[in-house]
Every structure is written in structure tokens, then in C-alpha cells.
Tab-separated table of C-alpha atoms in Angstrom:
chain	number	residue	atom	x	y	z
A	1	UNK	CA	68.305	-30.433	61.650
A	2	UNK	CA	69.013	-33.689	63.436
A	3	UNK	CA	66.924	-36.625	62.287
A	4	UNK	CA	64.641	-37.048	65.264
A	5	UNK	CA	60.911	-37.331	64.536
A	6	UNK	CA	59.916	-33.793	65.556
A	7	UNK	CA	62.605	-32.317	63.291
A	8	UNK	CA	61.735	-34.561	60.349
A	9	UNK	CA	58.048	-33.756	60.721
A	10	UNK	CA	58.753	-30.025	60.916
A	11	UNK	CA	60.983	-30.195	57.843
A	12	UNK	CA	58.291	-32.100	55.970
A	13	UNK	CA	55.698	-29.467	56.887
A	14	UNK	CA	57.982	-26.681	55.731
A	15	UNK	CA	58.687	-28.300	52.378
A	16	UNK	CA	54.968	-29.077	51.859
A	17	UNK	CA	53.891	-25.541	52.736
A	18	UNK	CA	56.386	-23.797	50.462
A	19	UNK	CA	54.631	-21.759	47.790
A	20	UNK	CA	55.231	-22.472	44.091
A	21	UNK	CA	57.153	-19.177	43.836
A	22	UNK	CA	59.676	-20.451	46.398
A	23	UNK	CA	58.662	-18.364	49.388
A	24	UNK	CA	56.574	-19.072	52.459
A	25	UNK	CA	53.559	-17.237	53.766
A	26	UNK	CA	52.347	-16.953	57.320
A	27	UNK	CA	49.944	-19.811	56.621
A	28	UNK	CA	50.091	-22.533	53.963
A	29	UNK	CA	48.800	-21.057	50.726
A	30	UNK	CA	49.045	-17.423	51.851
A	31	UNK	CA	51.228	-15.005	49.854
A	32	UNK	CA	54.960	-15.367	50.290
A	33	UNK	CA	56.552	-12.965	52.773
A	34	UNK	CA	60.105	-12.124	53.799
A	35	UNK	CA	59.872	-13.021	57.495
A	36	UNK	CA	58.595	-16.617	57.209
A	37	UNK	CA	60.793	-17.250	54.161
A	38	UNK	CA	63.902	-16.043	55.964
A	39	UNK	CA	63.030	-18.033	59.080
A	40	UNK	CA	62.399	-21.203	57.073
A	41	UNK	CA	65.770	-20.817	55.346
A	42	UNK	CA	67.507	-20.386	58.701
A	43	UNK	CA	65.802	-23.538	59.996
A	44	UNK	CA	66.406	-25.678	56.907
A	45	UNK	CA	69.919	-24.365	56.316
A	46	UNK	CA	72.272	-26.648	54.401
A	47	UNK	CA	70.173	-29.812	54.966
A	48	UNK	CA	70.757	-31.913	51.809
A	49	UNK	CA	67.243	-33.370	51.942
A	50	UNK	CA	65.801	-29.867	51.718
A	51	UNK	CA	68.190	-28.620	49.017
A	52	UNK	CA	65.544	-28.061	46.280
A	53	UNK	CA	63.294	-26.114	48.694
A	54	UNK	CA	66.263	-24.098	49.956
A	55	UNK	CA	67.352	-23.180	46.438
A	56	UNK	CA	63.835	-22.014	45.499
A	57	UNK	CA	63.668	-19.943	48.692
A	58	UNK	CA	67.056	-18.390	48.000
A	59	UNK	CA	65.870	-17.286	44.576
A	60	UNK	CA	62.668	-15.855	46.057
A	61	UNK	CA	64.560	-13.773	48.640
A	62	UNK	CA	66.991	-12.499	46.019
A	63	UNK	CA	64.109	-11.487	43.748
A	64	UNK	CA	62.266	-9.838	46.656
A	65	UNK	CA	65.211	-7.593	47.547
A	66	UNK	CA	64.383	-3.998	46.679
A	67	UNK	CA	66.661	-1.753	44.584
A	68	UNK	CA	67.810	0.077	47.736
A	69	UNK	CA	69.123	-3.210	49.200
A	70	UNK	CA	66.420	-3.743	51.798
A	71	UNK	CA	63.365	-5.965	52.015
A	72	UNK	CA	59.749	-5.221	52.661
A	73	UNK	CA	56.929	-7.561	53.628
A	74	UNK	CA	56.808	-9.100	50.158
A	75	UNK	CA	57.930	-8.505	46.604
A	76	UNK	CA	55.082	-6.026	46.197
A	77	UNK	CA	55.924	-3.912	49.249
A	78	UNK	CA	57.025	-0.451	48.008
A	79	UNK	CA	59.206	0.224	51.080
A	80	UNK	CA	62.120	-1.508	52.779
A	81	UNK	CA	61.835	-1.858	56.557
A	82	UNK	CA	62.652	-4.091	59.526
A	83	UNK	CA	62.148	-7.318	57.560
A	84	UNK	CA	65.480	-6.585	55.922
A	85	UNK	CA	67.008	-8.381	58.899
A	86	UNK	CA	65.173	-11.569	57.935
A	87	UNK	CA	66.240	-11.228	54.307
A	88	UNK	CA	69.852	-11.028	55.458
A	89	UNK	CA	69.480	-13.901	57.925
A	90	UNK	CA	67.956	-16.220	55.335
A	91	UNK	CA	70.603	-15.577	52.690
A	92	UNK	CA	73.516	-15.407	55.152
A	93	UNK	CA	72.593	-18.888	56.363
A	94	UNK	CA	73.671	-20.077	52.919
A	95	UNK	CA	76.454	-17.606	52.119
A	96	UNK	CA	77.296	-14.689	54.436
A	97	UNK	CA	79.445	-13.142	51.704
A	98	UNK	CA	76.772	-13.093	48.996
A	99	UNK	CA	76.399	-9.697	47.269
A	100	UNK	CA	72.721	-9.574	48.258
A	101	UNK	CA	73.732	-9.905	51.914
A	102	UNK	CA	76.221	-7.051	51.538
A	103	UNK	CA	73.545	-4.830	49.994
A	104	UNK	CA	71.174	-5.631	52.843
A	105	UNK	CA	73.853	-4.815	55.406
A	106	UNK	CA	74.506	-1.471	53.730
A	107	UNK	CA	70.793	-0.638	53.916
A	108	UNK	CA	70.682	-1.502	57.643
A	109	UNK	CA	73.756	0.554	58.469
A	110	UNK	CA	72.558	3.598	56.512
A	111	UNK	CA	68.968	3.443	57.797
A	112	UNK	CA	67.882	6.774	59.338
A	113	UNK	CA	66.733	6.501	62.967
A	114	UNK	CA	65.293	9.150	65.282
A	115	UNK	CA	67.852	10.292	67.828
A	116	UNK	CA	67.512	13.246	70.185
A	117	UNK	CA	70.790	15.093	70.641
A	118	UNK	CA	69.856	18.621	71.752
A	119	UNK	CA	70.952	18.989	75.385
A	120	UNK	CA	67.669	20.449	76.687
A	121	UNK	CA	65.512	17.841	74.971
A	122	UNK	CA	67.846	15.045	76.021
A	123	UNK	CA	67.613	16.098	79.648
A	124	UNK	CA	63.817	16.343	79.513
A	125	UNK	CA	63.344	12.955	77.874
A	126	UNK	CA	65.803	11.355	80.277
A	127	UNK	CA	63.879	12.797	83.222
A	128	UNK	CA	60.392	11.849	82.042
A	129	UNK	CA	61.070	8.499	80.340
A	130	UNK	CA	64.224	7.408	82.199
A	131	UNK	CA	66.075	6.551	79.016
A	132	UNK	CA	69.005	7.915	77.035
A	133	UNK	CA	67.377	9.219	73.820
A	134	UNK	CA	70.762	9.692	72.141
A	135	UNK	CA	71.198	5.941	71.657
A	136	UNK	CA	70.098	4.426	68.353
A	137	UNK	CA	68.879	0.927	67.861
A	138	UNK	CA	66.806	0.108	64.791
A	139	UNK	CA	63.186	1.054	64.025
A	140	UNK	CA	60.324	-0.863	62.493
A	141	UNK	CA	60.255	1.622	59.593
A	142	UNK	CA	62.832	4.114	58.259
A	143	UNK	CA	63.041	7.432	60.057
A	144	UNK	CA	61.161	6.291	63.154
A	145	UNK	CA	62.214	5.651	66.735
A	146	UNK	CA	64.092	2.517	67.782
A	147	UNK	CA	62.363	-0.548	69.223
A	148	UNK	CA	63.728	-3.616	70.966
A	149	UNK	CA	62.808	-6.382	68.522
A	150	UNK	CA	63.988	-4.766	65.264
A	151	UNK	CA	67.171	-3.736	67.071
A	152	UNK	CA	67.880	-7.292	68.236
A	153	UNK	CA	67.077	-8.731	64.802
A	154	UNK	CA	69.324	-6.210	63.065
A	155	UNK	CA	72.177	-7.111	65.417
A	156	UNK	CA	71.668	-10.808	64.735
A	157	UNK	CA	71.618	-10.154	60.991
A	158	UNK	CA	74.879	-8.196	61.127
A	159	UNK	CA	76.460	-11.019	63.101
A	160	UNK	CA	75.232	-13.619	60.590
A	161	UNK	CA	76.670	-11.520	57.769
A	162	UNK	CA	80.115	-11.574	59.461
A	163	UNK	CA	80.429	-7.769	59.534
A	164	UNK	CA	80.631	-7.184	63.301
A	165	UNK	CA	84.182	-5.851	63.221
A	166	UNK	CA	83.466	-3.654	60.210
A	167	UNK	CA	80.563	-1.927	61.970
A	168	UNK	CA	81.778	-2.138	65.553
A	169	UNK	CA	80.717	1.394	66.589
A	170	UNK	CA	77.170	1.110	65.228
A	171	UNK	CA	76.749	-2.274	66.868
A	172	UNK	CA	78.119	-1.000	70.190
A	173	UNK	CA	75.583	1.841	70.135
A	174	UNK	CA	72.712	-0.573	69.474
A	175	UNK	CA	73.902	-2.856	72.280
A	176	UNK	CA	73.930	0.232	74.507
A	177	UNK	CA	70.357	0.952	73.417
A	178	UNK	CA	69.240	-2.528	74.505
A	179	UNK	CA	70.994	-2.194	77.853
A	180	UNK	CA	69.415	1.236	78.359
A	181	UNK	CA	65.897	-0.072	77.624
A	182	UNK	CA	66.062	-2.937	80.129
A	183	UNK	CA	63.025	-3.134	82.412
A	184	UNK	CA	63.378	-2.552	86.122
A	185	UNK	CA	63.831	-6.046	87.520
A	186	UNK	CA	65.159	-7.466	84.237
A	187	UNK	CA	63.935	-8.314	80.762
A	188	UNK	CA	62.541	-6.073	78.039
A	189	UNK	CA	59.250	-4.586	76.976
A	190	UNK	CA	58.734	-3.610	73.343
A	191	UNK	CA	60.406	-0.215	73.634
A	192	UNK	CA	60.742	2.090	76.598
A	193	UNK	CA	60.774	0.467	80.053
A	194	UNK	CA	58.915	3.374	81.696
A	195	UNK	CA	55.767	5.162	80.497
A	196	UNK	CA	53.087	7.388	82.034
A	197	UNK	CA	54.703	7.312	85.448
A	198	UNK	CA	54.943	3.542	85.705
A	199	UNK	CA	57.533	0.849	85.084
A	200	UNK	CA	56.510	-1.446	82.245
A	201	UNK	CA	56.757	-5.228	82.633
A	202	UNK	CA	58.987	-7.467	80.534
A	203	UNK	CA	57.441	-9.412	77.665
A	204	UNK	CA	58.660	-12.798	76.408
A	205	UNK	CA	59.278	-12.057	72.732
A	206	UNK	CA	61.403	-8.880	73.025
A	207	UNK	CA	63.188	-10.312	76.062
A	208	UNK	CA	64.168	-13.459	74.178
A	209	UNK	CA	65.345	-11.595	71.073
A	210	UNK	CA	67.318	-9.094	73.159
A	211	UNK	CA	68.990	-11.845	75.187
A	212	UNK	CA	69.885	-13.837	72.081
A	213	UNK	CA	71.498	-10.769	70.493
A	214	UNK	CA	73.341	-9.826	73.689
A	215	UNK	CA	74.536	-13.389	74.260
A	216	UNK	CA	76.205	-13.346	70.864
A	217	UNK	CA	77.517	-9.769	70.820
A	218	UNK	CA	77.861	-8.622	74.429
A	219	UNK	CA	77.352	-11.477	76.918
A	220	UNK	CA	78.717	-9.411	79.799
A	221	UNK	CA	75.676	-7.130	79.482
A	222	UNK	CA	73.273	-9.906	80.528
A	223	UNK	CA	72.109	-9.906	84.136
A	224	UNK	CA	70.718	-12.866	86.098
A	225	UNK	CA	67.391	-11.047	86.497
A	226	UNK	CA	67.034	-10.951	82.695
A	227	UNK	CA	67.130	-14.742	82.590
A	228	UNK	CA	64.688	-14.953	85.487
A	229	UNK	CA	62.313	-12.600	83.682
A	230	UNK	CA	62.527	-14.613	80.454
A	231	UNK	CA	61.791	-17.895	82.189
A	232	UNK	CA	58.803	-16.442	83.998
A	233	UNK	CA	57.335	-14.682	80.972
A	234	UNK	CA	57.790	-17.486	78.442
A	235	UNK	CA	55.932	-19.886	80.719
A	236	UNK	CA	53.297	-17.316	81.644
A	237	UNK	CA	52.568	-16.803	77.951
A	238	UNK	CA	52.816	-20.524	77.169
A	239	UNK	CA	52.416	-20.134	73.403
A	240	UNK	CA	54.690	-21.768	70.870
A	241	UNK	CA	56.344	-18.472	69.875
A	242	UNK	CA	57.173	-17.508	73.451
A	243	UNK	CA	58.465	-20.979	74.284
A	244	UNK	CA	60.480	-21.295	71.078
A	245	UNK	CA	62.122	-17.879	71.345
A	246	UNK	CA	62.772	-18.385	75.040
A	247	UNK	CA	64.336	-21.765	74.376
A	248	UNK	CA	66.546	-20.293	71.629
A	249	UNK	CA	67.862	-17.618	73.992
A	250	UNK	CA	68.367	-19.997	76.915
A	251	UNK	CA	70.125	-22.596	74.762
A	252	UNK	CA	72.517	-19.923	73.492
A	253	UNK	CA	73.349	-19.148	77.128
A	254	UNK	CA	73.918	-22.831	77.902
A	255	UNK	CA	70.876	-23.025	80.146
A	256	UNK	CA	68.709	-26.135	80.192
A	257	UNK	CA	64.939	-25.629	80.394
A	258	UNK	CA	63.384	-29.104	80.047
A	259	UNK	CA	59.892	-27.918	80.959
A	260	UNK	CA	59.904	-25.454	78.046
A	261	UNK	CA	61.119	-28.142	75.645
A	262	UNK	CA	58.401	-30.516	76.776
A	263	UNK	CA	55.669	-27.893	76.538
A	264	UNK	CA	56.840	-26.914	73.056
A	265	UNK	CA	57.060	-30.515	71.852
A	266	UNK	CA	53.518	-31.180	73.066
A	267	UNK	CA	52.260	-28.324	70.912
A	268	UNK	CA	53.550	-29.779	67.655
A	269	UNK	CA	50.577	-30.764	65.496
A	270	UNK	CA	50.262	-34.129	63.716
A	271	UNK	CA	51.166	-32.442	60.416
A	272	UNK	CA	54.540	-31.451	61.882
A	273	UNK	CA	53.708	-27.783	62.312
A	274	UNK	CA	53.232	-25.443	65.195
A	275	UNK	CA	50.032	-23.432	64.814
A	276	UNK	CA	49.935	-24.276	61.060
A	277	UNK	CA	52.501	-21.502	60.660
A	278	UNK	CA	55.744	-21.848	58.652
A	279	UNK	CA	57.249	-18.998	60.716
A	280	UNK	CA	56.390	-20.458	64.121
A	281	UNK	CA	57.334	-23.935	62.894
A	282	UNK	CA	60.764	-22.758	61.738
A	283	UNK	CA	61.541	-21.101	65.075
A	284	UNK	CA	60.183	-24.042	67.078
A	285	UNK	CA	62.243	-26.518	65.066
A	286	UNK	CA	65.350	-24.406	65.646
A	287	UNK	CA	64.618	-24.247	69.357
A	288	UNK	CA	64.278	-28.016	69.691
A	289	UNK	CA	67.036	-29.062	67.311
A	290	UNK	CA	70.356	-27.347	67.797
A	291	UNK	CA	69.342	-23.772	68.535
A	292	UNK	CA	70.443	-20.581	66.793
A	293	UNK	CA	72.913	-21.593	64.058
A	294	UNK	CA	75.387	-18.748	64.674
A	295	UNK	CA	77.469	-19.582	67.707
A	296	UNK	CA	77.943	-17.061	70.533
A	297	UNK	CA	81.377	-15.478	70.771
A	298	UNK	CA	82.147	-16.511	74.331
């Protein structure tokens, strides 16, 4: 991270709040978990000043990887699930070709996902929910239906692991899933865009993650109304997470949003954190200092 005060303060908070085992929890002193540890590693990256903290975090993520190649919430979680994307992202920030990254990628690619293929059922679901149920993204847990956020995170993890060409067909299907689940008027809800006879509104978090993934892997799929929806929803929410994720997506698209930056900077606490959360602090620091570290393709 560049050496401006907000970045230095955020880095200092992250290093102070790291647990003795090398991971980060969702609050200082809480048990280490995959998501905040992966996010902190992405934010700290190869910063020489943070090298000891980064090395401890790398060892924690490697030890937390399950025998099947995935990650759960923590070392004690008996099941791998969507947090595998954060395990991959954290380790790929340091070495995209590490064997642990390759094992995580294999788990993501082989993960079973609900997909309806029978013609009669497909037609019925398409009519009632206005979606294509044949398209697979990624689920929160193995064997379940796809959702927007785990799909976007999985796509970002595969990009960070430098395996996009190797898994082009699976990635293209997941991109198609995101496009299919777009809300009427732009943006994304958490899953389906239409339920119980009504169009669902976009939400800031899934919209930002979806746009960040599409900007990197399929920029031509983004519509102007998606950007309009993100801007409206991130400011309507106004929380650090919504502003940080929105800023990450907009920065990747080359769009300036000074009001969001200012609102996010004002929310940084004197201890350098946002909301006393290593996870929110890592994403906010990324949003204000350089953006997502994996560059879009075009």
C-alpha cells in the first residue's frame, strides 16, 4: 500500500490485530477465520514492512486448508465451502503457482452445484423465475444452488490463480450465470432477480462483487445501468463495506467516485480500522490505496 497516512494506519491496525496463530478474526482477539485472513493478505501483499505478518498469515492459511483442497470458516470447520475463494486469493497474492493454490482451484472446479437440465423443469423454472436454471455459478456450500457473491469470488480467485485459460468453459458458464441473474434496471441481488411475482432490487455488495469479476473477465457484459445501480446503492447503504466494495469495482472500471472515497475516509477510526474489523479494514484499505491488485484484462 502507498505510504499515505490512511494506508499506514490501516496496515498498523492489521498487524496489531493479527492473532498469535497468524490468522485474523472478524474482530481483534476473535478466532482466526479464512475470510478476514485472506482479505488481510490481499491488502498487505508484498509490503516489506508487513513481511513477518504476511509470512505468519501464509502459514495459517496453508495449515487451515482441508485435505480435499478447500477451506472452511476456520481450521476447525469440518467442511470446505465458499471461503475457499478467500484461501486462494490470500495465497495467490503471494504466489499464484503455489501447490496449495492449485489444490484450492481443483476443489472449486470440481465442486458440485445444482443445475436443472430436464427440459420440462427448465421451461417451468424459466417461466416462473425468469432465469436460465441450466447455468452454474458457485454456491455457498457444496451441492447447493448458485448465488451471486460466491460466484463472483470464485471467478476472482480463478483469475488470481492464473488459470483462466485452463478453465475457460467453466468460467464462461459462470459469467453467463451472472449476466442471467442481472436485475431489471441493472445491478444484482443476492441470487435470483425475480421472486414471488416481483422484480427484486439490486444490492450494493453483490453488485460490486459481480461488477469487479465481470470487469476482469468479461468487461463487455457490463451495462451502464449496472454502474448506475452500484453508485446509487453504495451511497444509499453508506456503510464502509458498501463504499469499499463499490469503490473497488468502480476503480477497476476506471471510474472516479470522489464522494465515495471521502465518505469512506471519514469512517476510518483513530486506531486505523474501519468498524474495528480486520476484514472491513482490509477491503477499505484496498479501495483507497490502489484498488484490486489483479489488473483487468482490457
